[in-house]
mmCIF file of C-alpha atoms in Angstrom:
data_model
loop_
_atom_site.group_PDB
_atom_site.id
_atom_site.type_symbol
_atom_site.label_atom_id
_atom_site.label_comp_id
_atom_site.label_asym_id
_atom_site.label_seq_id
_atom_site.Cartn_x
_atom_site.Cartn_y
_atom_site.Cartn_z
ATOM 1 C CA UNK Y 153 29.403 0.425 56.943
ATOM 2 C CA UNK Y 154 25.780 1.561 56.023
ATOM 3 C CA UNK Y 155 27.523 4.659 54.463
ATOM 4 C CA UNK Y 156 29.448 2.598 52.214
ATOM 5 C CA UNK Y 157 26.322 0.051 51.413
ATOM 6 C CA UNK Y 158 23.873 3.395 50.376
ATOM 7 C CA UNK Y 159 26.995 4.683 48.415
ATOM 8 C CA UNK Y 160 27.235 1.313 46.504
ATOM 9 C CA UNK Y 161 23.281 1.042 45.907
ATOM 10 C CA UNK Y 162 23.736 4.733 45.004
ATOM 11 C CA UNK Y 163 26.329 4.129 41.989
ATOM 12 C CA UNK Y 164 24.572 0.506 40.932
ATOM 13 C CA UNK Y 165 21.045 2.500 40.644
ATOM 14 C CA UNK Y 166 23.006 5.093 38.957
ATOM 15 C CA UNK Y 167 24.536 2.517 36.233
ATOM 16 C CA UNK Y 168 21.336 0.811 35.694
ATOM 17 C CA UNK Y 169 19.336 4.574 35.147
ATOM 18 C CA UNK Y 170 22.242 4.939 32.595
ATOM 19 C CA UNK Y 171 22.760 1.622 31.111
ATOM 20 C CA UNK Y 172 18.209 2.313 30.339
ATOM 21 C CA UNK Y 173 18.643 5.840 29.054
ATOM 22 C CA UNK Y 174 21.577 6.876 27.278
ATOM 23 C CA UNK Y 175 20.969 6.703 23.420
ATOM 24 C CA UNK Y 176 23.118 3.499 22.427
ATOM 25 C CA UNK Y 177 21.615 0.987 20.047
ATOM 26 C CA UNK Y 178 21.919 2.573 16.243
ATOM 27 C CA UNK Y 179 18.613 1.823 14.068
ATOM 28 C CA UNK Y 180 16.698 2.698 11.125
ATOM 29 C CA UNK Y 181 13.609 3.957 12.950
ATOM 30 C CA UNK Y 182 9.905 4.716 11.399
ATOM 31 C CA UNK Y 183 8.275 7.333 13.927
ATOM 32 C CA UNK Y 184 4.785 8.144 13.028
ATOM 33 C CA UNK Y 185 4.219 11.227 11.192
ATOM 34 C CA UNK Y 186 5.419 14.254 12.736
ATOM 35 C CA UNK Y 187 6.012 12.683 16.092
ATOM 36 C CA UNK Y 188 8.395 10.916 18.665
ATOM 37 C CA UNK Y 189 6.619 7.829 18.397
ATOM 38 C CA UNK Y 190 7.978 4.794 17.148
ATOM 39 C CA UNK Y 191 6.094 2.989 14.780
ATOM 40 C CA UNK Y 192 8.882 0.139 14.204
ATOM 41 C CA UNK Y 193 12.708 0.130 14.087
ATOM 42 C CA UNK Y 194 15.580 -1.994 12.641
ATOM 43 C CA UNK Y 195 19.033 -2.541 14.234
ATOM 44 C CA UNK Y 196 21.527 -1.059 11.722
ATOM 45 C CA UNK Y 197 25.075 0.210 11.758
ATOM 46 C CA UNK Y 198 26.988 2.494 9.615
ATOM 47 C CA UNK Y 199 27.621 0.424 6.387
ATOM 48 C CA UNK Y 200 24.747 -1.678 6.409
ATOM 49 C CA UNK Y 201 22.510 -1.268 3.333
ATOM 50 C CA UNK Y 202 18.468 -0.874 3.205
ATOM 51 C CA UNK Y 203 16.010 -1.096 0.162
ATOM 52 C CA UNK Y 204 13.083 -0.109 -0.227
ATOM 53 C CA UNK Y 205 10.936 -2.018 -2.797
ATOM 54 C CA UNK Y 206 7.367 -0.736 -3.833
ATOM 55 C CA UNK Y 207 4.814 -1.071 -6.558
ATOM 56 C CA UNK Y 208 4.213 2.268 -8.600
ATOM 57 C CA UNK Y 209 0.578 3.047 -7.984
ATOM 58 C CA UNK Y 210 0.123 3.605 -11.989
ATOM 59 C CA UNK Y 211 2.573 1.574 -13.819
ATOM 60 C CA UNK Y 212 1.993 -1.192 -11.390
ATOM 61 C CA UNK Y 213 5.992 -2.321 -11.779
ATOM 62 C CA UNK Y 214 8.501 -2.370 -9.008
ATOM 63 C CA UNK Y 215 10.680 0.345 -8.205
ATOM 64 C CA UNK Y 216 13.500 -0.117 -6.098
ATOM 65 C CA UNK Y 217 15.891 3.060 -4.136
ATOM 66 C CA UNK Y 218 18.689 1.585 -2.215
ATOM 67 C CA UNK Y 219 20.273 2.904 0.633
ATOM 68 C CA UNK Y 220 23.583 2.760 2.747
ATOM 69 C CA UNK Y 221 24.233 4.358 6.350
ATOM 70 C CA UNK Y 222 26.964 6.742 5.978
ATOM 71 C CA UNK Y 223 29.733 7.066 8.694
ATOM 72 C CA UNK Y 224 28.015 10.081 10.153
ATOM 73 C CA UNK Y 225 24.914 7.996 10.861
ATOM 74 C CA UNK Y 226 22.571 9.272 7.954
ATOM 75 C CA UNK Y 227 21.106 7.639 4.727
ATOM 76 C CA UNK Y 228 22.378 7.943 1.129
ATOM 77 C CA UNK Y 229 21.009 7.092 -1.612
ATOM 78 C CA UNK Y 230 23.085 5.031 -4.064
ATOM 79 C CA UNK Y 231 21.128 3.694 -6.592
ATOM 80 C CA UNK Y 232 17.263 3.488 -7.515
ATOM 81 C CA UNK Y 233 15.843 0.628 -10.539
ATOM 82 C CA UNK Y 234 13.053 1.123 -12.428
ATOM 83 C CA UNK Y 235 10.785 -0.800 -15.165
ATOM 84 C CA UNK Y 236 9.218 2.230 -17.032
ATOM 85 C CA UNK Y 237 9.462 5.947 -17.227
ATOM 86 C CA UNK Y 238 6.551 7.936 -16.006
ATOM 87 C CA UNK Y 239 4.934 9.892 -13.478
ATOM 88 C CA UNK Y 240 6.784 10.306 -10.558
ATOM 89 C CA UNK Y 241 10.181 8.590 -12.144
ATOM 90 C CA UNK Y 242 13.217 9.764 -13.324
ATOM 91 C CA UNK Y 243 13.724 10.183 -17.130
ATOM 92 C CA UNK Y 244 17.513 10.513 -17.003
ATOM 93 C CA UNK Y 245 20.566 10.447 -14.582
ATOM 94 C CA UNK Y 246 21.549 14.007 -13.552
ATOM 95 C CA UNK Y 247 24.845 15.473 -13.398
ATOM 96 C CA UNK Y 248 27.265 13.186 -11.994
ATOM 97 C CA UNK Y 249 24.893 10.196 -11.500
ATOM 98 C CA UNK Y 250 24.987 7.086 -14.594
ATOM 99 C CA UNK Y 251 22.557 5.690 -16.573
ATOM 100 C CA UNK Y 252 22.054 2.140 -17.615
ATOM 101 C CA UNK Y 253 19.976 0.032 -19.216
ATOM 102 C CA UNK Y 254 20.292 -3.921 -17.979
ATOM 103 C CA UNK Y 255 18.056 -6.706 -18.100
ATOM 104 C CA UNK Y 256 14.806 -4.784 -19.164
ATOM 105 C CA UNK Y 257 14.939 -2.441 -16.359
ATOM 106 C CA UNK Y 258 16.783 1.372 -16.166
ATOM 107 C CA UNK Y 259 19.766 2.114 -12.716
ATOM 108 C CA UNK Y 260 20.239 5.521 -11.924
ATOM 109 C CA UNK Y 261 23.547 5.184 -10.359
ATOM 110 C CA UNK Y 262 26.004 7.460 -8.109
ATOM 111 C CA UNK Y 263 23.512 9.428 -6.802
ATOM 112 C CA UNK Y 264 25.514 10.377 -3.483
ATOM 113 C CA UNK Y 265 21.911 11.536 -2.213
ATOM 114 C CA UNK Y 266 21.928 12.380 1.507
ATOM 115 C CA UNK Y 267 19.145 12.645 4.026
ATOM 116 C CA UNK Y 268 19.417 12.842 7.673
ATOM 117 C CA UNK Y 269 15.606 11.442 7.221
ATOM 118 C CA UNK Y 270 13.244 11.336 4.611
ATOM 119 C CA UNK Y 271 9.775 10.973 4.569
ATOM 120 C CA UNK Y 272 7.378 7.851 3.343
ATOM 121 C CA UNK Y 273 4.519 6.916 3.104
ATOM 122 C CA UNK Y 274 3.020 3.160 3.339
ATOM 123 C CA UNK Y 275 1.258 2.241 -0.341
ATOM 124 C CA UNK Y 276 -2.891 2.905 0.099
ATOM 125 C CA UNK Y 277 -3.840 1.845 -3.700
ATOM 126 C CA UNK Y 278 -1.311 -0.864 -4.330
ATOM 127 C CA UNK Y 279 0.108 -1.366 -0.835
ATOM 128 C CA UNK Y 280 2.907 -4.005 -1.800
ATOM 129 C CA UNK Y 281 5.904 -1.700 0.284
ATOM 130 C CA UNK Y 282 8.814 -3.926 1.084
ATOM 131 C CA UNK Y 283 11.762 -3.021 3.581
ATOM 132 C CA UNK Y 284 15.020 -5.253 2.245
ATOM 133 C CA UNK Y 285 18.072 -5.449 3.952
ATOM 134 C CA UNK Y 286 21.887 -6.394 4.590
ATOM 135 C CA UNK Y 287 23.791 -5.886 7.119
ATOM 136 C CA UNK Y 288 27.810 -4.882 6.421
ATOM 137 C CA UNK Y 289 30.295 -8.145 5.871
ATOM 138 C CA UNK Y 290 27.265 -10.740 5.912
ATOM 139 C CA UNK Y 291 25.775 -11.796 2.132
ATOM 140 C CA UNK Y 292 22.426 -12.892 3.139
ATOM 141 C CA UNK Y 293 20.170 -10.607 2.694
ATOM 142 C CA UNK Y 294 16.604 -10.132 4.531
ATOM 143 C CA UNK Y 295 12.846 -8.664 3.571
ATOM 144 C CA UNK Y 296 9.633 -7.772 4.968
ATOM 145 C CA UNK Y 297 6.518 -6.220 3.634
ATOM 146 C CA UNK Y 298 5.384 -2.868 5.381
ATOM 147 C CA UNK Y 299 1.876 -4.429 5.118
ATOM 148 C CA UNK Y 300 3.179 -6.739 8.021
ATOM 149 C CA UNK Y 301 4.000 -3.651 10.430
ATOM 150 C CA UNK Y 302 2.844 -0.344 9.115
ATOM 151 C CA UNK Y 303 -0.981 0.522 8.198
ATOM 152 C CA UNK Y 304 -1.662 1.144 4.362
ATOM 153 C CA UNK Y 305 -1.778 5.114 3.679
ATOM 154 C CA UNK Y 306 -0.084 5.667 6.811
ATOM 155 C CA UNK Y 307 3.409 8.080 6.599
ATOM 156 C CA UNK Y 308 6.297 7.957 8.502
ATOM 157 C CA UNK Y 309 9.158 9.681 9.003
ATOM 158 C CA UNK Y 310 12.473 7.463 8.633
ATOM 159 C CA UNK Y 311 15.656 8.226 10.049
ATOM 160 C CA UNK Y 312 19.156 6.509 11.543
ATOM 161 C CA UNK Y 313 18.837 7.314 15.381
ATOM 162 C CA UNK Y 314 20.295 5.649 18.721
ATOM 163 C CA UNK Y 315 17.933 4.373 20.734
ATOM 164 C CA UNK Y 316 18.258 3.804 24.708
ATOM 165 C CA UNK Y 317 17.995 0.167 25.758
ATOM 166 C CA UNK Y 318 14.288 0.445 27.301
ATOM 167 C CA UNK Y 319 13.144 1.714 23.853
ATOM 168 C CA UNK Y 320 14.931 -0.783 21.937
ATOM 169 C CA UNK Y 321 13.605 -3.572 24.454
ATOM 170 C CA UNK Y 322 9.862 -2.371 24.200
ATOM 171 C CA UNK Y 323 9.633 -1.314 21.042
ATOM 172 C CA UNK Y 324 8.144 -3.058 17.716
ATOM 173 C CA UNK Y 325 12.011 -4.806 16.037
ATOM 174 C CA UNK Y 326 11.172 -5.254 12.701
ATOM 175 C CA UNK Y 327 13.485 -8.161 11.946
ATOM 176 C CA UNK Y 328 12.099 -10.473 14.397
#
């Protein structure tokens, strides 16, 4: 009987170890520069869709580069919308990728741009970063500013990664 009680403890310490530390819980994670450390993450799933909204630093106008999480859990860039051409932005679509001109401001289109994480940094001159959001089949869509969670200047890497449940419990959600 204690043999059976020791084996039972055995298997229910065993599913708790594994229920704790086996990568399950898919998110858009910011780790601190060229580390393991977490900064912030948000729950996402293949599908779900991600902007991220910033001020250029010397046209002072929004740019926006939006993203979707492919079926192989990375990000692709779709589309990015721009006010003026410049430093640092695009002057034309490239091969394959359209070109349009709509409501005063320029989309660069099909881009089919893959990353399996890409690096960014938090805005230190004009730090007005936002992270915007939806998740797949709901409409309503959700935004933060980095400001709120990330120091200005600071860089981070962002990937899609699965997260074990004590992570995902301790760590900083960004959508709460």
């Amino acid at each position: 009987m204690k043999f059976k009680k020791m084996i039972i403890a055995f298997i229910i310490l065993l599913l708790i170890v594994l229920i704790l530390f086996i990568p399950s819980r898919t998110a858009l994670v910011f780790y601190q520069e060229n580390t393991k450390e977490i900064a912030a993450f948000l729950p996402m799933n293949k599908g779900d869709q991600f902007d991220i909204i910033f001020t250029h630093s010397i046209h002072l106008t929004d740019v926006e580069e939006k993203y979707i999480i492919t079926a192989d859990l990375n990000i692709e860039q779709y589309e990015m919308i721009f006010e003026s051409f410049g430093i640092g932005m695009p002057s034309n679509a490239e091969e394959g990728q359209t070109f349009e001109a709509k409501d005063g401001k320029y989309h660069i289109g099909n881009m089919n741009i893959r990353f399996e994480s890409m690096n960014i940094r938090n805005g230190k001159t004009v730090s007005e970063h936002r992270l915007r959001w939806q998740y797949a089949g709901d409409d309503e869509e959700q935004m933060v500013w980095f400001n709120d969670y990330f120091e200005p200047g600071a860089r981070y890497t962002v990937k899609i990664d699965k997260l074990p449940l004590w992570k995902y419990l301790k760590g900083v959600k960004i959508d709460e």
